[in-house]
Amino acid sequence: MDMLNPHCGIIRDTRGVVRLVICNAGKLNIVSSAVTDGVREGFEYLASDNSVRAVILAGQSERSMIGGADIKEMATLDQKTAEAFISRLRDLCEAVRRFPAPVIARLPGWCLGGGLEVAAACDVRIAAHDAMFGMPEVRVGIPSVIHAALLPRLIGWGRARWLMMTAENIDAPTALAWGLVDAIAKPGGLDEAVEHAVTALLECGPEALRIQKDLLRQWEELPLTESVNLSVGVFGKSFLTGEPQRLLQGFLDRKR
């Protein structure tokens, strides 16, 4: 593993798949300001590399990808430093959400608070069979903010309200039923399930996937009619890459 900084390690394979590992963040991979900055730096470093086909975001510990934000650090904050702290986490989530290639969240164990916000910013979420999810902020006197705003879009307003206002945890089967995660791995099979998702992504056109991710991100924020009309130009511009011509002709050739 190549270490970009004390909190971000990178493992590349020959397919263009990068495993970005959150390092030296404790047993539950808790994100302090330093950890948040380190992981964001990793995404920013990789963003300009067009050879990257997919990123797997993982924790060094098998107990969590990100267990949550650093409560010890938060307990020392005032209004000004609190805004600086949460802005750092916002910037990490945005680096994930705006990363050009697909990002897969590898989710063992606990995924709480800020960890769930980062996971929500990922494109695909694969959970261990015994993973647990929750938004416990209100129990320690703070609201769930920043990319918790993605949760109503993923699971609906009622379920988002339940998570953020009761602070109750949910298990992996419930998270799957709600649409919070995309797949649950069999016991001991988390990496196999992640690899299944990676394989599916690699079978797609890399330029098409980058275009699709960007379009989906814009659809999150635009009204329906504007989203539909925007898509026309995006569809046309995709033919400038040469990828549709090559892959469509390949499909036709296989059918002969």
mmCIF file of C-alpha atoms in Angstrom, residues 30-37 40 68-92 114 117 137 142 145-146:
data_model
loop_
_atom_site.group_PDB
_atom_site.id
_atom_site.type_symbol
_atom_site.label_atom_id
_atom_site.label_comp_id
_atom_site.label_asym_id
_atom_site.label_seq_id
_atom_site.Cartn_x
_atom_site.Cartn_y
_atom_site.Cartn_z
ATOM 1 C CA ILE A 30 -13.169 7.664 13.443
ATOM 2 C CA VAL A 31 -12.761 10.833 11.381
ATOM 3 C CA SER A 32 -11.023 13.707 13.126
ATOM 4 C CA SER A 33 -10.129 16.881 11.251
ATOM 5 C CA ALA A 34 -6.745 15.392 10.371
ATOM 6 C CA VAL A 35 -8.252 12.134 9.095
ATOM 7 C CA THR A 36 -10.906 13.998 7.113
ATOM 8 C CA ASP A 37 -8.281 16.185 5.437
ATOM 9 C CA ARG A 40 -10.064 14.201 1.034
ATOM 10 C CA GLY A 68 -18.396 8.384 12.880
ATOM 11 C CA ALA A 69 -16.880 11.781 13.590
ATOM 12 C CA ASP A 70 -14.439 12.323 16.444
ATOM 13 C CA ILE A 71 -16.550 13.041 19.533
ATOM 14 C CA LYS A 72 -13.492 13.945 21.610
ATOM 15 C CA GLU A 73 -12.621 16.680 19.137
ATOM 16 C CA MET A 74 -16.231 17.847 18.811
ATOM 17 C CA ALA A 75 -16.571 18.201 22.588
ATOM 18 C CA THR A 76 -13.964 20.995 22.471
ATOM 19 C CA LEU A 77 -15.646 23.045 19.729
ATOM 20 C CA ASP A 78 -17.351 26.428 19.824
ATOM 21 C CA GLN A 79 -19.518 27.924 17.087
ATOM 22 C CA LYS A 80 -16.626 29.030 14.881
ATOM 23 C CA THR A 81 -14.551 25.872 15.224
ATOM 24 C CA ALA A 82 -17.667 23.704 14.863
ATOM 25 C CA GLU A 83 -18.376 25.271 11.482
ATOM 26 C CA ALA A 84 -14.757 24.685 10.437
ATOM 27 C CA PHE A 85 -14.933 21.052 11.584
ATOM 28 C CA ILE A 86 -18.145 20.253 9.728
ATOM 29 C CA SER A 87 -16.972 22.145 6.641
ATOM 30 C CA ARG A 88 -14.018 19.753 6.442
ATOM 31 C CA LEU A 89 -16.373 16.770 6.498
ATOM 32 C CA ARG A 90 -18.606 18.459 3.914
ATOM 33 C CA ASP A 91 -15.608 18.919 1.646
ATOM 34 C CA LEU A 92 -14.689 15.245 1.965
ATOM 35 C CA GLY A 114 -20.468 11.224 9.557
ATOM 36 C CA GLU A 117 -22.886 10.755 5.322
ATOM 37 C CA GLU A 137 -26.100 13.015 16.499
ATOM 38 C CA ILE A 142 -26.176 18.210 17.630
ATOM 39 C CA VAL A 145 -26.246 18.012 8.761
ATOM 40 C CA ILE A 146 -24.320 18.299 5.466
#
